[in-house]
Short mmCIF file of C-alpha atoms and ligand atoms in Angstrom, two decimals:
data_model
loop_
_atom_site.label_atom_id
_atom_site.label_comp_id
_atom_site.label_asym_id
_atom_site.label_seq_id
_atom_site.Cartn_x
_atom_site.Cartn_y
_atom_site.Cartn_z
CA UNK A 13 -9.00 31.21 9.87
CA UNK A 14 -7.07 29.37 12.71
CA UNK A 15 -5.84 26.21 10.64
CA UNK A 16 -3.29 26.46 7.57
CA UNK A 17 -5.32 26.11 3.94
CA UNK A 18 -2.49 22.67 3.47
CA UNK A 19 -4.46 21.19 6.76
CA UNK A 20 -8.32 22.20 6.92
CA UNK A 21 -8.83 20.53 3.36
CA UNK A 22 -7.50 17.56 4.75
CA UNK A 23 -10.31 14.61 4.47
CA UNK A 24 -10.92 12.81 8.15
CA UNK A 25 -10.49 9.34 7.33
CA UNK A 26 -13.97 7.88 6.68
CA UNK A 27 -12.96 4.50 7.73
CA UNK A 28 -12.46 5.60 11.14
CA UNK A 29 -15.75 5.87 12.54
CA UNK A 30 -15.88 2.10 11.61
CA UNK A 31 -13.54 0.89 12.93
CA UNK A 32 -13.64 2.23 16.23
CA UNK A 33 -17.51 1.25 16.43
CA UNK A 34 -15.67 -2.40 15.66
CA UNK A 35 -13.17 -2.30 18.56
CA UNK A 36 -15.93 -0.50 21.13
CA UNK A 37 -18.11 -3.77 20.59
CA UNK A 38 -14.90 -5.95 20.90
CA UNK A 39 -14.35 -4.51 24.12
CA UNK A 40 -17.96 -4.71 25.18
CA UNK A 41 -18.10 -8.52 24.58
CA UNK A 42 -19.43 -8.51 21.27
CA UNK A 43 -18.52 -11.27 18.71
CA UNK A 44 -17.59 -9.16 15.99
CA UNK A 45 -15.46 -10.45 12.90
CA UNK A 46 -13.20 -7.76 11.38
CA UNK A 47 -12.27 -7.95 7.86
CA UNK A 48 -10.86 -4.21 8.43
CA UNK A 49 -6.86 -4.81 9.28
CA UNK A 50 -4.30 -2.96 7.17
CA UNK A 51 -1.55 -4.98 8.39
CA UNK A 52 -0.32 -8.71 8.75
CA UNK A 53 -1.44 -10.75 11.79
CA UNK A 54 1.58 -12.14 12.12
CA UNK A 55 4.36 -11.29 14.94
CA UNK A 56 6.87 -9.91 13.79
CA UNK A 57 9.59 -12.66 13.33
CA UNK A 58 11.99 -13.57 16.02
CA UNK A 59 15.41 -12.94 14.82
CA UNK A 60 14.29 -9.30 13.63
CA UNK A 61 12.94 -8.85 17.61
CA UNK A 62 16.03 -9.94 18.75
CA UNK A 63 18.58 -7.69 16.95
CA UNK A 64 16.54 -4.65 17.85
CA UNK A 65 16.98 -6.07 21.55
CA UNK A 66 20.60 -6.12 20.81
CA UNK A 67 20.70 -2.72 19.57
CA UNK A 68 19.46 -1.19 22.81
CA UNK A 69 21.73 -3.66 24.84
CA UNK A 70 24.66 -2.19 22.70
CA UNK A 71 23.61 1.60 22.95
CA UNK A 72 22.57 1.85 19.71
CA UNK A 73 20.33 4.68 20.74
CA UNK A 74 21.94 7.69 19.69
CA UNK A 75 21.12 9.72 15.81
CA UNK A 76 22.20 7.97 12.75
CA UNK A 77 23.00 9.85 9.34
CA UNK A 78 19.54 11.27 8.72
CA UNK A 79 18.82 8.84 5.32
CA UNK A 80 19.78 5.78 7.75
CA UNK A 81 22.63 3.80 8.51
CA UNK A 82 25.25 3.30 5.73
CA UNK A 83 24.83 -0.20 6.62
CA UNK A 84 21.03 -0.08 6.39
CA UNK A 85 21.69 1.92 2.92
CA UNK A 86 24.05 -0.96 1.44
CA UNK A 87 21.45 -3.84 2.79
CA UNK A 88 18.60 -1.76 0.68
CA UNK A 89 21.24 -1.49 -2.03
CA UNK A 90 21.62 -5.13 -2.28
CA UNK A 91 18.24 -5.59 -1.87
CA UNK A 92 17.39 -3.62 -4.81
CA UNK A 93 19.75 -4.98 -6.78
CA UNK A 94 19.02 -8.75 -5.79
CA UNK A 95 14.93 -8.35 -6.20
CA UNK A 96 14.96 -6.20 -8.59
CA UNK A 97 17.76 -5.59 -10.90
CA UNK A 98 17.71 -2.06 -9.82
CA UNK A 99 21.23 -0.28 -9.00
CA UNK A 100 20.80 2.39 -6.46
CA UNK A 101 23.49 3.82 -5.13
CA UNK A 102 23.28 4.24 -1.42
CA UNK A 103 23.67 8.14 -1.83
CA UNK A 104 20.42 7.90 -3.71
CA UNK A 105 18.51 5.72 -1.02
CA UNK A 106 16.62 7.63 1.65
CA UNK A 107 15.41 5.57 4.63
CA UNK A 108 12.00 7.41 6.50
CA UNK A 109 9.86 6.37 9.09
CA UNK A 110 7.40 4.16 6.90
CA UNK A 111 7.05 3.88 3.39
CA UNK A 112 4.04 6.47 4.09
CA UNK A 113 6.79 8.97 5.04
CA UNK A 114 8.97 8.54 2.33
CA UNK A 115 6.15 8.75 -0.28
CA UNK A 116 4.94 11.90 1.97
CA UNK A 117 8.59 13.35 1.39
CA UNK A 118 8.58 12.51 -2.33
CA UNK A 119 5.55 14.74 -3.18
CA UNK A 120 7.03 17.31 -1.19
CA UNK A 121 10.15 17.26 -3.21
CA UNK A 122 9.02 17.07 -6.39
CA UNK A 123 5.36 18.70 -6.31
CA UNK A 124 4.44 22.35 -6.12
CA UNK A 125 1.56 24.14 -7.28
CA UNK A 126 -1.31 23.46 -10.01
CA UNK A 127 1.08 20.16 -10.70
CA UNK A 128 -1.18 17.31 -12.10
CA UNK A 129 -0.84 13.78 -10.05
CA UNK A 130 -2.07 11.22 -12.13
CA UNK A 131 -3.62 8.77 -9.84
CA UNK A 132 -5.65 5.21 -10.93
CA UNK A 133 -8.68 4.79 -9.02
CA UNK A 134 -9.37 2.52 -7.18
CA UNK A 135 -6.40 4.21 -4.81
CA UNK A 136 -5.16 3.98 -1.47
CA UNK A 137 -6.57 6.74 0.64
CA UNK A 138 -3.74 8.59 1.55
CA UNK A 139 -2.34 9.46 -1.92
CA UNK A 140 -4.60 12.29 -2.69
CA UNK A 141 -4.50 13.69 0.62
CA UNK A 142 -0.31 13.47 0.17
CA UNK A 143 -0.33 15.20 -2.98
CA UNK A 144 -2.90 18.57 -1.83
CA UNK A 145 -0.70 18.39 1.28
CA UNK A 146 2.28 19.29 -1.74
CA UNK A 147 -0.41 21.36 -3.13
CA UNK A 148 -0.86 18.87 -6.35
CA UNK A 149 -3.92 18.17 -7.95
CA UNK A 150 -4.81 14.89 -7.99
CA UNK A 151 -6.21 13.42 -11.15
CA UNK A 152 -7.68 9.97 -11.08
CA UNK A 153 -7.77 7.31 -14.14
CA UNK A 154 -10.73 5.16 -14.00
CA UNK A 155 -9.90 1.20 -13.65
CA UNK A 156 -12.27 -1.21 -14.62
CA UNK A 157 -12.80 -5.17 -12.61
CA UNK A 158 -12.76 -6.13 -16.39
CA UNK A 159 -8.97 -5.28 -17.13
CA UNK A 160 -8.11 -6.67 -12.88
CA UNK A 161 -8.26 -2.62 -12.19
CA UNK A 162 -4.81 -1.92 -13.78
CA UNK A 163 -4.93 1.53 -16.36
CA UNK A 164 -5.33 1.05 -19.97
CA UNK A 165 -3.08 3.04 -22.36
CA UNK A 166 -5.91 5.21 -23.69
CA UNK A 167 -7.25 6.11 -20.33
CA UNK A 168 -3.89 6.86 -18.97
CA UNK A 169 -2.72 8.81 -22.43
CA UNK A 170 -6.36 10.61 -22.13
CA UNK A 171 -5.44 12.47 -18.96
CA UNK A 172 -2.34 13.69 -19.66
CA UNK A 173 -1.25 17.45 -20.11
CA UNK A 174 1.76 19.52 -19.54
CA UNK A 175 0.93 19.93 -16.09
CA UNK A 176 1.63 16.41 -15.46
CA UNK A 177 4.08 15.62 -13.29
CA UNK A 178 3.79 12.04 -11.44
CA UNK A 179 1.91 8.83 -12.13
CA UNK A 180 1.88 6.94 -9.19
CA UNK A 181 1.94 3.02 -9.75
CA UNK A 182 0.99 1.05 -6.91
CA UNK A 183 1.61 -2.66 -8.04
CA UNK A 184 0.64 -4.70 -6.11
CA UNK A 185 -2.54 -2.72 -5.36
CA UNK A 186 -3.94 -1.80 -2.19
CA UNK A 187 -7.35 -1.81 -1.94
CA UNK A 188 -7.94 -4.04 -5.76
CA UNK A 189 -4.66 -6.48 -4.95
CA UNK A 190 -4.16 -6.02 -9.01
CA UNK A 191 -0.54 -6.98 -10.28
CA UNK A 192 1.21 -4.94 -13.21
CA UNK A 193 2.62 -7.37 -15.86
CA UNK A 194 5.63 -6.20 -17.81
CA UNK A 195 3.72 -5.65 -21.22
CA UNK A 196 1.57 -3.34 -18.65
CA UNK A 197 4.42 -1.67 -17.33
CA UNK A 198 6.02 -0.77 -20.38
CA UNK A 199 2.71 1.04 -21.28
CA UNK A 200 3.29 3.35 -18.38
CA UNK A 201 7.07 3.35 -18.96
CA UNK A 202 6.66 4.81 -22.59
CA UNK A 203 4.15 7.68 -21.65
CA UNK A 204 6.21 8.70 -19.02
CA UNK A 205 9.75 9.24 -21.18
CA UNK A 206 6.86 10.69 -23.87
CA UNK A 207 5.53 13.27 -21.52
CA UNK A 208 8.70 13.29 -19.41
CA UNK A 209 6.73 13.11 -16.26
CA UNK A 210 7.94 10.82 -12.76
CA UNK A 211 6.31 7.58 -11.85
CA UNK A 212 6.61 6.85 -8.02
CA UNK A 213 6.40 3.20 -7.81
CA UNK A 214 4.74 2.09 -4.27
CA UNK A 215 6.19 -1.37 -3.93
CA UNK A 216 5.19 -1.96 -0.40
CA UNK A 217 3.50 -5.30 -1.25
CA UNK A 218 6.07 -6.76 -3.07
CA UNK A 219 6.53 -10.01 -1.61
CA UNK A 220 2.73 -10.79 -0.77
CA UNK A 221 2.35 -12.07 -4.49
CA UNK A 222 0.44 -14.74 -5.52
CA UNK A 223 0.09 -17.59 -8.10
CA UNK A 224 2.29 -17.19 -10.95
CA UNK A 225 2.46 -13.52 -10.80
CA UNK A 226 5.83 -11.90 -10.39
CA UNK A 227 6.53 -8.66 -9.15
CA UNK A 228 8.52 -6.10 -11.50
CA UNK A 229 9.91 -2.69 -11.12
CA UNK A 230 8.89 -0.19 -13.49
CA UNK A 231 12.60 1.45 -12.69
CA UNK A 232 14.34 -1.83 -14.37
CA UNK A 233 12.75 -1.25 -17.67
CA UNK A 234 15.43 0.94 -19.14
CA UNK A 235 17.97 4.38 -18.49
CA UNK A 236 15.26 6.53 -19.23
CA UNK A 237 12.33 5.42 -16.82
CA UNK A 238 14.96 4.23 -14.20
CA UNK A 239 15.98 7.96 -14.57
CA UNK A 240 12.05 9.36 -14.11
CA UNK A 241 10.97 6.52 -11.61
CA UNK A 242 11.17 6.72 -7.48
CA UNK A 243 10.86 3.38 -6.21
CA UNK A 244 9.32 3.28 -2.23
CA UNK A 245 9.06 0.21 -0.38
CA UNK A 246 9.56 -0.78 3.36
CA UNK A 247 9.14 -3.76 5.98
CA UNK A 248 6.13 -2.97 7.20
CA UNK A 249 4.17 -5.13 5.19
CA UNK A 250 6.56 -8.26 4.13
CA UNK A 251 7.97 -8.57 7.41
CA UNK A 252 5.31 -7.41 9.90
CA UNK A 253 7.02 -4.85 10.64
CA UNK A 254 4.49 -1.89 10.49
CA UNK A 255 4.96 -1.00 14.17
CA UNK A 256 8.58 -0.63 13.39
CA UNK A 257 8.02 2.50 11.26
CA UNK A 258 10.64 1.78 8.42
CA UNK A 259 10.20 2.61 4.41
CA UNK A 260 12.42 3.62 1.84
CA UNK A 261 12.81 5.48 -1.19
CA UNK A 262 14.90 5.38 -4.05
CA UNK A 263 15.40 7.66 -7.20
CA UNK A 264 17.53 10.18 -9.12
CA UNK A 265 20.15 11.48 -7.23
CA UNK A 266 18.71 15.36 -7.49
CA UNK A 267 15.55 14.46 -5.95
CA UNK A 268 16.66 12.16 -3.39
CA UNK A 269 19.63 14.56 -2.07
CA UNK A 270 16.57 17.55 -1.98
CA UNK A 271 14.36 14.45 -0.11
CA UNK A 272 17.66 14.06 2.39
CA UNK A 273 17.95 17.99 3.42
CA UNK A 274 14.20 18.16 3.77
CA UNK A 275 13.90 14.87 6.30
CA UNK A 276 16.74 16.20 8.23
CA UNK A 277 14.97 19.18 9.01
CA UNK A 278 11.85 17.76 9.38
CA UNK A 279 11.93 14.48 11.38
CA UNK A 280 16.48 13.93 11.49
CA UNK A 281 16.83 10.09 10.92
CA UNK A 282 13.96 7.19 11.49
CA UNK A 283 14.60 5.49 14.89
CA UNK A 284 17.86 3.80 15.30
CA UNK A 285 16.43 0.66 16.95
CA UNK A 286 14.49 0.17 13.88
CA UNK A 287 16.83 0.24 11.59
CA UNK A 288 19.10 -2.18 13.25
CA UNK A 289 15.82 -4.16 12.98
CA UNK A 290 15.57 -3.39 9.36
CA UNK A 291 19.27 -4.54 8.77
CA UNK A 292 18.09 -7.82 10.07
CA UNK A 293 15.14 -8.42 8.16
CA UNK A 294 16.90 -7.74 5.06
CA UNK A 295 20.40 -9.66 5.29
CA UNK A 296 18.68 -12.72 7.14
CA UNK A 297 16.85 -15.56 6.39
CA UNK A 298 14.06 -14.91 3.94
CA UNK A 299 11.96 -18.05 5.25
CA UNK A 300 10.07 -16.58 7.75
CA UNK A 301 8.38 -13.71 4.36
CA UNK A 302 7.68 -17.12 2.26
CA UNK A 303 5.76 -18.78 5.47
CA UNK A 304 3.50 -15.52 6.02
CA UNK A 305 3.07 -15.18 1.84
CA UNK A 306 2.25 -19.34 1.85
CA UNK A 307 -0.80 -18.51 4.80
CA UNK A 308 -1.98 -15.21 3.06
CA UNK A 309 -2.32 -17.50 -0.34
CA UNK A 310 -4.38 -19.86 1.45
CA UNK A 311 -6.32 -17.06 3.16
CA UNK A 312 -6.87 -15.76 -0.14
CA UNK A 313 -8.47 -18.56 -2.15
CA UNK A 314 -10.62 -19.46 0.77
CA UNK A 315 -11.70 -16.04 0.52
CA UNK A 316 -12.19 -15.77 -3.30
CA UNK A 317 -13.96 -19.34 -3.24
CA UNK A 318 -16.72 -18.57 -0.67
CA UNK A 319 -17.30 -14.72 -1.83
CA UNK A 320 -17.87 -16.59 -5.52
CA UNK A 321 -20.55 -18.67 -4.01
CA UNK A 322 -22.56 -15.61 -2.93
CA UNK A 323 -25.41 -14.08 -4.81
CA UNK A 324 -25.02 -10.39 -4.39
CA UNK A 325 -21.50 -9.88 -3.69
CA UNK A 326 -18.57 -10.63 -6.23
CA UNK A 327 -15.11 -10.02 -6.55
CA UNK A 328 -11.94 -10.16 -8.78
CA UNK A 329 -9.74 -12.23 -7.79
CA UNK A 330 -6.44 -10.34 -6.10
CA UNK A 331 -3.06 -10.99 -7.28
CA UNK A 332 -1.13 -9.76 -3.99
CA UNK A 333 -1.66 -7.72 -0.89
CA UNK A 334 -4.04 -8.50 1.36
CA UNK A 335 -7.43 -7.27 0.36
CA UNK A 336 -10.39 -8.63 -1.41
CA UNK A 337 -12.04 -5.73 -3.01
CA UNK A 338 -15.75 -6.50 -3.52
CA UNK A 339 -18.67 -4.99 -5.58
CA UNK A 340 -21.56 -4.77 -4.10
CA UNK A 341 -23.49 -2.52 -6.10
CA UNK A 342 -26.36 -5.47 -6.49
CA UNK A 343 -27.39 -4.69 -2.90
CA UNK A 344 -28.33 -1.39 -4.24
CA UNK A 345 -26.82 0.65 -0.96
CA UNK A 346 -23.73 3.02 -1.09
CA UNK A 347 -20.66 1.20 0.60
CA UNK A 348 -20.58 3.29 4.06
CA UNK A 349 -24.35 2.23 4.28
CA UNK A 350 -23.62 -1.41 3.94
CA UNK A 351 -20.08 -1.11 5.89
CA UNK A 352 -22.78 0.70 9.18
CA UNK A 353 -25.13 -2.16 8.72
CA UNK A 354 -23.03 -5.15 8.20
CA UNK A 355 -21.07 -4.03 11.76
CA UNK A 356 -24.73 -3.20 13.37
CA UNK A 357 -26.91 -6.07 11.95
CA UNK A 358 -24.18 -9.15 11.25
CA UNK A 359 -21.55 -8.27 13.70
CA UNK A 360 -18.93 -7.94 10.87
CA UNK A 361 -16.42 -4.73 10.32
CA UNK A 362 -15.88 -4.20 6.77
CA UNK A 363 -14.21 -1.03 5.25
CA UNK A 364 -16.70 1.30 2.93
CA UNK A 365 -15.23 2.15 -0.91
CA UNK A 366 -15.70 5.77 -0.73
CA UNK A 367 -12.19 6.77 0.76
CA UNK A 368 -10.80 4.53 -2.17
CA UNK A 369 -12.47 6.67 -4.79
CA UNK A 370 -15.17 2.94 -4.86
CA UNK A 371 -18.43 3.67 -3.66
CA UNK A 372 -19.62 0.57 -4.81
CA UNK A 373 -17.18 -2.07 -3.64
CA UNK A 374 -16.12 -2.85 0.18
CA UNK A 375 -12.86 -4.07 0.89
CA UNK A 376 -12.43 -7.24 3.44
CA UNK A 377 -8.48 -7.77 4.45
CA UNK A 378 -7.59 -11.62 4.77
CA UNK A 379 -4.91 -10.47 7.67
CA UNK A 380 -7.13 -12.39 10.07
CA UNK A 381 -7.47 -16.04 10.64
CA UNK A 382 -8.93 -19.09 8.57
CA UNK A 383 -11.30 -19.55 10.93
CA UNK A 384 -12.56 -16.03 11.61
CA UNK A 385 -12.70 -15.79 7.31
CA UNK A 386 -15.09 -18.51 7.07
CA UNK A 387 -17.47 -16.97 10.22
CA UNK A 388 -16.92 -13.48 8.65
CA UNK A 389 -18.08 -14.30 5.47
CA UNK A 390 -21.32 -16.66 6.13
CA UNK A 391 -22.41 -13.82 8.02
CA UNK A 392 -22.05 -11.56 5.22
CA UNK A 393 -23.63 -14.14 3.20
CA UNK A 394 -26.79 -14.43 5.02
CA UNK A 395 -27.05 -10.39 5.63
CA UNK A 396 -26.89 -9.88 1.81
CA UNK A 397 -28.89 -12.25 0.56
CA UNK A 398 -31.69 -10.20 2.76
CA UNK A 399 -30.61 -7.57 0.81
CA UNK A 400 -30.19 -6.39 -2.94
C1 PLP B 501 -0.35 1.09 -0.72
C2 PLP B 501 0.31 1.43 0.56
N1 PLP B 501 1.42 2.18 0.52
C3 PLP B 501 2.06 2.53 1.65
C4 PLP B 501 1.59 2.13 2.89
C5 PLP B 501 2.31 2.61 4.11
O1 PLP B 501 3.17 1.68 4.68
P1 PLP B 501 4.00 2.01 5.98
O2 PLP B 501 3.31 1.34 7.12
O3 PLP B 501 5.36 1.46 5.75
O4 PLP B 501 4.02 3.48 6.16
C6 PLP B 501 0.43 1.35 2.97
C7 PLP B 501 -0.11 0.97 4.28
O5 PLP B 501 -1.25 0.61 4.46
C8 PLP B 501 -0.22 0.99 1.78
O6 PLP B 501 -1.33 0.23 1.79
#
């Protein structure tokens, strides 16, 4: 065999096919709505532009420490402390290129063989393929639209064993947009000082909350699951920043010193531009994450209202991120059937379940326009009401 056993298990991504189909019809001159985008819309804000600008102007272009900045570190520091009530150190803050990087780096510092991930499904894609890439084995906790998708106690407490070694909590939820209330998170908390396993808490969506809900951090519950938790988060998301290539973790200061040797070897720092970019997002004005937020809530119960008018499609209403994760087993079709036919017949790019561990939901992002929402969906609307 040619390819390492870590890469030829690897899973292609399934939503690929998709959305390439999508953009080739774009390009053609085809009307096509796409409810597909992982990312914000927006631009990324003006003042962050502008200090990376300055950065290159000022020869800011050289290596940095390979965690980041001490500047960047103390920002993050405050950050954490500010938003959080979390007190990191900057010795035990690692900045990577992406919060996928630094959650990539986590598993490789603190998973080795036959070590038991625990992993709620619905989950975003790229966590089991992370944790087989550490050689993990990935065990998924069924969620249910009846409890918003968040674990139960007794389905969490039912698959653990002394193999377990992480739970990963990703809160808000991308693809089910499901919110962890403290009650919740105490739940988790408790098992994992129990079972003395690690939580790694993916808090990329933090600030794209919605309603009343309020974002915690499992790692400001107490010593001991501060002391077991690795908090990730990054700009890519609250500042529309995911070009940028900036995430961070945070955690005990063992396993982020062993994540600090290992990215300095592997990749030295994340770009220097960035993270002069990074510095400004953080320490500046805040306005510009509120604005995008206000628009995504908007986007969001226009969404919820018109999907809740349909007959064969139905959803839970999302909490935060930027997803609407819908069932659709009424139509009667496995999702990458009704993702092919909804881009062929109604000219609308959806992503399929499947890769979420869903084969019976689809998942529509609202990181597109009012207008192209309302289009999007009344063409879904008459397609499935053909169908199912
Ligand atoms: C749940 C979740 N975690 C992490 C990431 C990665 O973010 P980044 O662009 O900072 O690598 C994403 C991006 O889609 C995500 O949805």
């Amino acid at each position: 065999m040619i390819l390492a056993k870590r890469v030829s298990q690897i899973a292609p991504s399934a939503t690929l096919d998709i959305t390439s189909k999508a953009k080739r019809m774009a390009k053609e001159g085809i009307d096509v709505v796409s409810f597909g985008a992982g990312e914000p819309d927006f631009d990324t804000p003006a003042h962050i532009k502008a200090q990376a600008i300055k950065a290159i102007h000022d020869g800011f272009t050289k290596y940095t420490p390979s965690s980041g900045t001490v500047e960047l570190r103390e920002a993050i520091s405050r950050k954490f402390k500010a938003d959080n009530g979390l007190d990191y150190k900057t010795s035990q803050i690692v900045v990577s290129g992406g919060a996928k990087h630094s959650l990539n780096n986590v598993f490789q510092a603190i998973c080795e063989g036959g070590d038991e991930v625990i992993i709620p499904a619905p989950y975003w894609l790229s966590y089991p393929e992370m944790v087989r890439m550490a050689e993990g084995i990935p065990v998924y906790v069924e969620t249910r639209p009846e409890n918003n998708f968040k674990v139960t106690e007794k389905d969490l407490a039912a698959k653990i064993t002394k193999k377990t070694k992480i739970f990963i909590l990703n809160s808000p939820s991308n693809p089910t947009g499901c919110v962890y209330s403290l009650d919740e998170l105490k739940v988790i908390a408790k098992l994992a000082a129990k079972h003395k396993f690690f939580v790694v808490s993916d808090e990329i969506y933090e600030k794209l909350i919605y309603g009343n809900k309020k974002h915690i951090s499992i790692a400001s519950l107490g010593k001991d699951i501060f002391d077991l938790t690795i908090t990730v988060n990054g700009v890519s998301k609250s500042y529309s920043m995911t070009g940028w290539r900036i995430g961070y973790a945070a955690g005990p200061a063992e396993v982020m010193e062993a994540i600090s040797n290992l990215q300095s070897h592997a990749a030295s720092n994340p770009t220097s531009i960035s993270q002069q970019a990074t510095l400004a997002a953080l320490t500046e004005s805040q306005q510009c994450v509120e604005e995008m937020r206000v628009e995504f809530e908007k986007r969001r119960d226009l969404m919820v209202a018109r999907i809740g008018k349909m007959k064969n499609i139905s959803c839970v209403n999302p909490e935060g991120a930027f997803y609407v994760f819908c069932d659709i087993s009424k139509l009667r079709m496995k999702a990458v059937e009704v993702a092919t036919k909804l881009l062929d017949e109604a000219k609308v790019a959806v992503v399929p379940g499947e890769p979420f561990g869903a084969p019976s939901y689809i998942r529509l992002s609202f990181a597109t326009s009012r207008e192209k929402i309302e289009k999007g969906l009344n063409r879904i609307d008459e397609w499935a009401s053909k169908h199912g």
